[in-house]
Short mmCIF file of C-alpha atoms in Angstrom, two decimals:
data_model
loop_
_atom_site.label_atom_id
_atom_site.label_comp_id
_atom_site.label_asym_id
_atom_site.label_seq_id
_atom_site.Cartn_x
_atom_site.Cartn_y
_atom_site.Cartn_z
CA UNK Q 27 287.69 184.25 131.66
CA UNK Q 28 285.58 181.18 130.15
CA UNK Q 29 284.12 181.05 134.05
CA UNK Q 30 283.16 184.41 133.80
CA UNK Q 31 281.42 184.47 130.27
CA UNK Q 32 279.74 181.01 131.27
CA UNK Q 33 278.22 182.83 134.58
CA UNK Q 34 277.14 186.23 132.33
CA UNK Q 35 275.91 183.61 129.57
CA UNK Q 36 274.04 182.34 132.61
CA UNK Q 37 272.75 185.33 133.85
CA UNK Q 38 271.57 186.30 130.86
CA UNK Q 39 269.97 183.04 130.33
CA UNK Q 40 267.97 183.54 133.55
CA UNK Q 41 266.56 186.62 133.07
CA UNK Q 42 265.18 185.58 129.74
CA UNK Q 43 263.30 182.94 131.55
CA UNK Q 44 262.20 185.42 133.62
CA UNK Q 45 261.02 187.81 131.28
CA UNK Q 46 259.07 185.54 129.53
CA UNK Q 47 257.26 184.08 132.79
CA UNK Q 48 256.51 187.58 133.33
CA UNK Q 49 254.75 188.09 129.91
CA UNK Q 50 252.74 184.52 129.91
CA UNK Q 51 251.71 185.64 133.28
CA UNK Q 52 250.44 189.04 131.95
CA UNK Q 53 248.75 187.88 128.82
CA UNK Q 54 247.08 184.74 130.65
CA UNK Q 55 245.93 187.37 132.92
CA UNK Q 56 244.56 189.56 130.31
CA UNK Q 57 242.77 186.60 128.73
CA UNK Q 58 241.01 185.74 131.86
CA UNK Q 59 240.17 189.65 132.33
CA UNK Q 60 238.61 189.73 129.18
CA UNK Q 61 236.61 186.10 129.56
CA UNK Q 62 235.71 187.80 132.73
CA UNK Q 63 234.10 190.80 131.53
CA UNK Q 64 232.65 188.66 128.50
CA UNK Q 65 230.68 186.41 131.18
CA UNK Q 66 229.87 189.41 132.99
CA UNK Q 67 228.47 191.60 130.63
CA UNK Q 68 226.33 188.71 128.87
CA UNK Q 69 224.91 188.11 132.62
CA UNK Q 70 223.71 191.65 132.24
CA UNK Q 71 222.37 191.35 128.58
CA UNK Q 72 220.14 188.43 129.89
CA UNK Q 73 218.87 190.43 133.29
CA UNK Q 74 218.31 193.09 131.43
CA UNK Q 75 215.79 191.30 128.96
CA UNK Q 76 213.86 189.02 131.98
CA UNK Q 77 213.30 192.72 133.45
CA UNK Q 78 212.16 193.85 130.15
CA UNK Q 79 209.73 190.94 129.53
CA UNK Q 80 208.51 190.71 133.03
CA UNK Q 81 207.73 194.25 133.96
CA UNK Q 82 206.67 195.88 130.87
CA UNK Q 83 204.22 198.71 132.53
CA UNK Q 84 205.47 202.19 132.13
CA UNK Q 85 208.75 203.23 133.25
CA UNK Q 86 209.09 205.46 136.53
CA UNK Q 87 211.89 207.45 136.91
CA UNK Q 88 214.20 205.16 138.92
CA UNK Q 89 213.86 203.43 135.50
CA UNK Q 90 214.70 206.20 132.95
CA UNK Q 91 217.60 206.18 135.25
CA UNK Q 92 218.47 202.97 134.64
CA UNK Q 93 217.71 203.38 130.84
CA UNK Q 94 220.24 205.99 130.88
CA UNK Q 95 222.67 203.90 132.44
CA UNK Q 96 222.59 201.11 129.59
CA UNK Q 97 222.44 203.84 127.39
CA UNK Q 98 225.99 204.73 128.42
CA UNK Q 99 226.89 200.95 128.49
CA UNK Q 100 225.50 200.21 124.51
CA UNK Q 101 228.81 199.18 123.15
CA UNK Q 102 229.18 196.50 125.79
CA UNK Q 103 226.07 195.09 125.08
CA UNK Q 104 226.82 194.91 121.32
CA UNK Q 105 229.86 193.55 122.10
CA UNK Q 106 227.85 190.62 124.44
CA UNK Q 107 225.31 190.34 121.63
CA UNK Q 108 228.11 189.72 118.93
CA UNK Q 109 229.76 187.06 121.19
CA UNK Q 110 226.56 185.56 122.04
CA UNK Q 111 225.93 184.88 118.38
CA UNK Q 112 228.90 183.85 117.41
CA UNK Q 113 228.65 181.24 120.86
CA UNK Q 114 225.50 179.87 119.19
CA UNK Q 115 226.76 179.84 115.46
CA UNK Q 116 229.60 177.96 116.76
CA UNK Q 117 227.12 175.66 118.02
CA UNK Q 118 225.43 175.14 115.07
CA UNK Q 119 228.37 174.91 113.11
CA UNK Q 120 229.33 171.85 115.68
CA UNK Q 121 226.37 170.02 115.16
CA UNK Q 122 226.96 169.77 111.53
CA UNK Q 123 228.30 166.00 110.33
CA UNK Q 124 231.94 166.08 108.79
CA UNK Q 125 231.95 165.60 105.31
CA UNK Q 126 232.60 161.71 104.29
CA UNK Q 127 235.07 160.18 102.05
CA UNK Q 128 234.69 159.82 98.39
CA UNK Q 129 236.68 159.12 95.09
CA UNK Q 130 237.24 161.78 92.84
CA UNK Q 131 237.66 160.72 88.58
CA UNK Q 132 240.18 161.71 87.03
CA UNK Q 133 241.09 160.90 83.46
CA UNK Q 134 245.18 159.95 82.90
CA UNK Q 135 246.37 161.13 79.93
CA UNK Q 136 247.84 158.21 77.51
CA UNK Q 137 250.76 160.25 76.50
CA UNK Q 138 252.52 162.01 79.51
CA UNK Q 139 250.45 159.81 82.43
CA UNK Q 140 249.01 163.29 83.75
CA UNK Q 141 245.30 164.76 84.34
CA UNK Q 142 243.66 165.00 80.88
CA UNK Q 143 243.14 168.37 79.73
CA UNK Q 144 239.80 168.76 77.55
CA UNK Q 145 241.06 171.49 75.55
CA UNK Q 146 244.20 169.55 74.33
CA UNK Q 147 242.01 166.71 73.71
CA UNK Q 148 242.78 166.75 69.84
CA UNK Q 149 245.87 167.26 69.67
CA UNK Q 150 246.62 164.16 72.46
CA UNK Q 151 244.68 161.66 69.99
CA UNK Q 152 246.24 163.25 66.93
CA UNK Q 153 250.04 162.25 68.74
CA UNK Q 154 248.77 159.01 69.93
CA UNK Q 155 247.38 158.19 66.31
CA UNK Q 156 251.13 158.77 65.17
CA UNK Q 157 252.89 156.78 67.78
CA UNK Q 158 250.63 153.89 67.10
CA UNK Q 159 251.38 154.33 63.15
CA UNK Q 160 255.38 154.66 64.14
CA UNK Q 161 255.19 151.16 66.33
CA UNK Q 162 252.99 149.44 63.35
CA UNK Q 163 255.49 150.42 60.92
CA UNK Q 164 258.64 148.93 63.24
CA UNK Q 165 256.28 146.00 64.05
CA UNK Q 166 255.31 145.65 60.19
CA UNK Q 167 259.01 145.78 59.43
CA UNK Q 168 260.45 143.48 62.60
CA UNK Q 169 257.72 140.86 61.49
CA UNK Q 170 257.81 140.97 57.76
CA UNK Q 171 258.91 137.12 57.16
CA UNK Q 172 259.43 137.50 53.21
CA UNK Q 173 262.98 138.15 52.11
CA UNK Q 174 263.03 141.30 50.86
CA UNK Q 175 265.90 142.73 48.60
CA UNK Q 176 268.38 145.51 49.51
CA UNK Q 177 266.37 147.07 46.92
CA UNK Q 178 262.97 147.32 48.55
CA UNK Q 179 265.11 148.49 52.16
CA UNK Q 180 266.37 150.95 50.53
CA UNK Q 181 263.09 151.92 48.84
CA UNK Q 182 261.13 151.27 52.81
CA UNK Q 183 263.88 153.88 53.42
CA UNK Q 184 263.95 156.89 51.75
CA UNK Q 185 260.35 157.21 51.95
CA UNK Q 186 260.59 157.12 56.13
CA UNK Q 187 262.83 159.23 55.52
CA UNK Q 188 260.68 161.88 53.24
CA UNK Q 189 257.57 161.34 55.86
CA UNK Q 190 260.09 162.49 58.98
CA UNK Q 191 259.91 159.09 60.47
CA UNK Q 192 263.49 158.99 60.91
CA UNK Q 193 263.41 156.37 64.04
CA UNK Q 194 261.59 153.37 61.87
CA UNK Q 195 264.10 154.38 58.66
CA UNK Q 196 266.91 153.63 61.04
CA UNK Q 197 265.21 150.07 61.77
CA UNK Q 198 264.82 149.71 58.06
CA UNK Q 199 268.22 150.61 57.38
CA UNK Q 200 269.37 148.69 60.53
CA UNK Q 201 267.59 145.34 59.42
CA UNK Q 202 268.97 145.58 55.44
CA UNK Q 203 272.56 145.99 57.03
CA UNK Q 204 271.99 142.88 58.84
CA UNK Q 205 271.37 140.81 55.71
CA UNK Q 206 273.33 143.25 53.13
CA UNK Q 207 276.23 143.86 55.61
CA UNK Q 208 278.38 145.74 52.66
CA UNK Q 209 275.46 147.76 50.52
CA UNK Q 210 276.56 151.29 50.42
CA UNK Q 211 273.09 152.47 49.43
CA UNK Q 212 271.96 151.65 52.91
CA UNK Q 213 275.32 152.30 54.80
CA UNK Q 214 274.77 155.99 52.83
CA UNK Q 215 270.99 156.65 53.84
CA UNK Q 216 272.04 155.56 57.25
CA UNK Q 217 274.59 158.22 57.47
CA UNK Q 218 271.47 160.64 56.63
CA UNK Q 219 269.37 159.54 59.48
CA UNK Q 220 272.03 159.73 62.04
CA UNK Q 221 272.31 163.45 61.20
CA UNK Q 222 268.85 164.05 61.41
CA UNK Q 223 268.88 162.45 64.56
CA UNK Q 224 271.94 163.83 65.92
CA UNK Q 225 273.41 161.44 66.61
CA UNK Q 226 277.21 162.68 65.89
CA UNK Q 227 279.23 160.01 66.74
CA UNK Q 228 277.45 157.06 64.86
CA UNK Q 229 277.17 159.67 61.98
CA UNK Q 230 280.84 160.00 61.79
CA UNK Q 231 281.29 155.70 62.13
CA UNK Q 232 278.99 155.51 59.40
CA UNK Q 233 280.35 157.83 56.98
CA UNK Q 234 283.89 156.07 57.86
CA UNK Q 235 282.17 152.52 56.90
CA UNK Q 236 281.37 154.13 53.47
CA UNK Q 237 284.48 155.82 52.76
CA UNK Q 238 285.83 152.13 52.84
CA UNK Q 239 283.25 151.08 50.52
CA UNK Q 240 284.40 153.73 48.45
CA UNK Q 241 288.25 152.61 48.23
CA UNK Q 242 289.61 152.99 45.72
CA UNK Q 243 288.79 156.46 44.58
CA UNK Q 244 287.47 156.59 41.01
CA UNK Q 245 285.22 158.72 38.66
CA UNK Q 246 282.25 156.65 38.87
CA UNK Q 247 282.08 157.33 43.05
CA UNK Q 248 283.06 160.84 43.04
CA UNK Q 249 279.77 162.03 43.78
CA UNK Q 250 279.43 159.90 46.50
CA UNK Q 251 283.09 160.28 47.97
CA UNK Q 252 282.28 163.94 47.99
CA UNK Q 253 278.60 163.74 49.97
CA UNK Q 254 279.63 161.43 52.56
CA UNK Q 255 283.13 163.40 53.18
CA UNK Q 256 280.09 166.44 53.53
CA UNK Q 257 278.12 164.68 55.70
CA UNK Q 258 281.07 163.60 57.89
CA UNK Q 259 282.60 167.16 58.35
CA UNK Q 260 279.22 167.85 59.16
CA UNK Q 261 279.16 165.51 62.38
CA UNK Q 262 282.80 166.18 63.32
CA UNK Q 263 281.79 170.24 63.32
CA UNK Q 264 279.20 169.40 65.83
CA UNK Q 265 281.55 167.38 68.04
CA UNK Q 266 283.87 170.25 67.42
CA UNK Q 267 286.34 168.72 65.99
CA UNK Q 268 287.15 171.24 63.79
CA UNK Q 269 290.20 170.49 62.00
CA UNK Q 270 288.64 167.23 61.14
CA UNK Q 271 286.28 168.68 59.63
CA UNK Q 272 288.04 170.81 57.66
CA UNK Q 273 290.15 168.17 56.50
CA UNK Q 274 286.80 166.11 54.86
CA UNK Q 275 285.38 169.48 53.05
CA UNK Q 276 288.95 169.39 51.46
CA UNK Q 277 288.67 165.97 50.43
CA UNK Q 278 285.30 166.79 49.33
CA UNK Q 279 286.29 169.75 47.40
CA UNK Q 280 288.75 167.74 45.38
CA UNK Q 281 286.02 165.09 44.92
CA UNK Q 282 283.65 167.82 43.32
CA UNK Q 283 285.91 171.06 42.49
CA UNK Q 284 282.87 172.61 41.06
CA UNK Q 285 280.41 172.65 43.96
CA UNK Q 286 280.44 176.41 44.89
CA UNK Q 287 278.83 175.22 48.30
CA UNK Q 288 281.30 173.20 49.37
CA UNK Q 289 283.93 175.71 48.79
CA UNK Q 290 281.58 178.55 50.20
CA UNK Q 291 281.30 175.99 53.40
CA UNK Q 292 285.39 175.25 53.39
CA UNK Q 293 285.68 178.63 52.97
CA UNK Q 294 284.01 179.73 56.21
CA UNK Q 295 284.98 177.22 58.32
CA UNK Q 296 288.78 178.17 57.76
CA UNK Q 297 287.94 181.40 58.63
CA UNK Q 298 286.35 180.00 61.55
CA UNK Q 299 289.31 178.39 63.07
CA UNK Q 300 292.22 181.12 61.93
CA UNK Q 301 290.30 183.12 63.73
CA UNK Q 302 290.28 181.21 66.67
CA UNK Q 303 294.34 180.55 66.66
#
């Protein structure tokens, strides 16, 4: 059986070869018909015009005859006529130098290191102007040699903080903690900037520095206890760990029983996760 299929597979094979020899043979044999009748009828086109221009006396009527006969023969002509243009054009066209290399300008722009766009002109220098303020305030703060106190950190801060520049408030923040290892005003503004910047997971280690700060619980850091155990439910809810999170607005709640958006918050979130059981 496999002999047989190879020898139809085989046969088959073959006559596609053939049929296509067949078809280049017809359409190379059209192609030279029709260069044929090209050459042909452009021979005529150019004895017709030497007869014109050498006998241009009055026709007899052998002549009309013949007038007749190209009368019947027009489109040919035209057709001649066309090619023998476009023959010459092509010449023309031939003669004509290639074009020579060049260098084309092209301004980069500074912020994404694409093709400037004149239209967003403005608004690339107004983000470069900000990005150069952002690096001279983390250069102004990585170079400052004076000691300053946990004081004026804290102060360098908060109003980085109030202007959106959250990324040089965490170098502030990150440079007092490296001389005031145990401040909680900058271990608390920290916690701030890591929710601002979404950054869940150091959130929630920084809020769990604090809370240790803030052992034993008494009175005078109630207020405290109960923002960081807010702003630490807040980072474990967007890690979704929800129980966790539960667990701090509690602890929260009984830091500040008379917060109605705490409760409103504890409130929903339970909510949340019966309804998810």
């Amino acid at each position: 059986l496999q002999a047989q299929q190879k020898l139809k597979q085989d046969e088959a094979g073959e006559r596609e070869r053939k049929c296509l020899t067949f078809t280049m043979k017809r359409d190379e044999g059209r192609r030279e018909d029709i260069e044929r009748r090209k050459k042909e009828t452009l021979l005529e086109v150019m004895q017709d015009e030497k007869e014109n221009i050498v006998t241009p006396e009055r026709p007899s009527s052998a002549k009309k005859n013949k007038k007749k006969k190209k009368l019947r023969n027009r489109p040919d002509t035209e057709f001649a006529r066309r090619m023998a243009l476009e023959a010459e054009q092509d010449k023309e066209i031939m003669k004509i130098p290639p074009r020579t290399g060049g260098t084309i300008q092209v301004d980069l722009s500074s912020r994404t290191r694409l093709p400037a766009r004149e239209s967003r002109r403005m608004e690339e220098e107004m983000w470069m102007k900000k990005v150069e303020e952002g690096r001279r305030r983390e250069n102004n703060v990585e170079k400052n040699d004076t000691v300053m106190s946990f004081r004026e950190f804290n102060v360098k801060a908060v109003n980085f903080i109030k202007c959106g520049d959250y990324r040089s408030a965490e170098n502030v923040l990150t440079e007092g903690l490296r001389q005031f290892p145990r401040n909680l005003d900058l271990i608390s503004n920290l916690t701030v900037v890591w929710l601002r910047l979404e950054e869940w997971k150091k959130a929630v280690d920084t809020c769990n520095m604090a809370v240790k700060l803030l052992t034993p619980e008494v009175d005078e850091n109630k207020v405290r206890r109960g923002k960081i155990y807010c702003r630490r439910s807040a980072a474990l809810y967007k890690l979704d760990r929800f129980e966790e999170a539960l667990t701090d607005l509690d602890l929260a709640l009984r830091a500040l029983p008379e917060d109605p958006k705490i409760r409103l918050d504890r409130d929903n979130l339970k909510n949340m996760i019966d309804s998810m059981k």
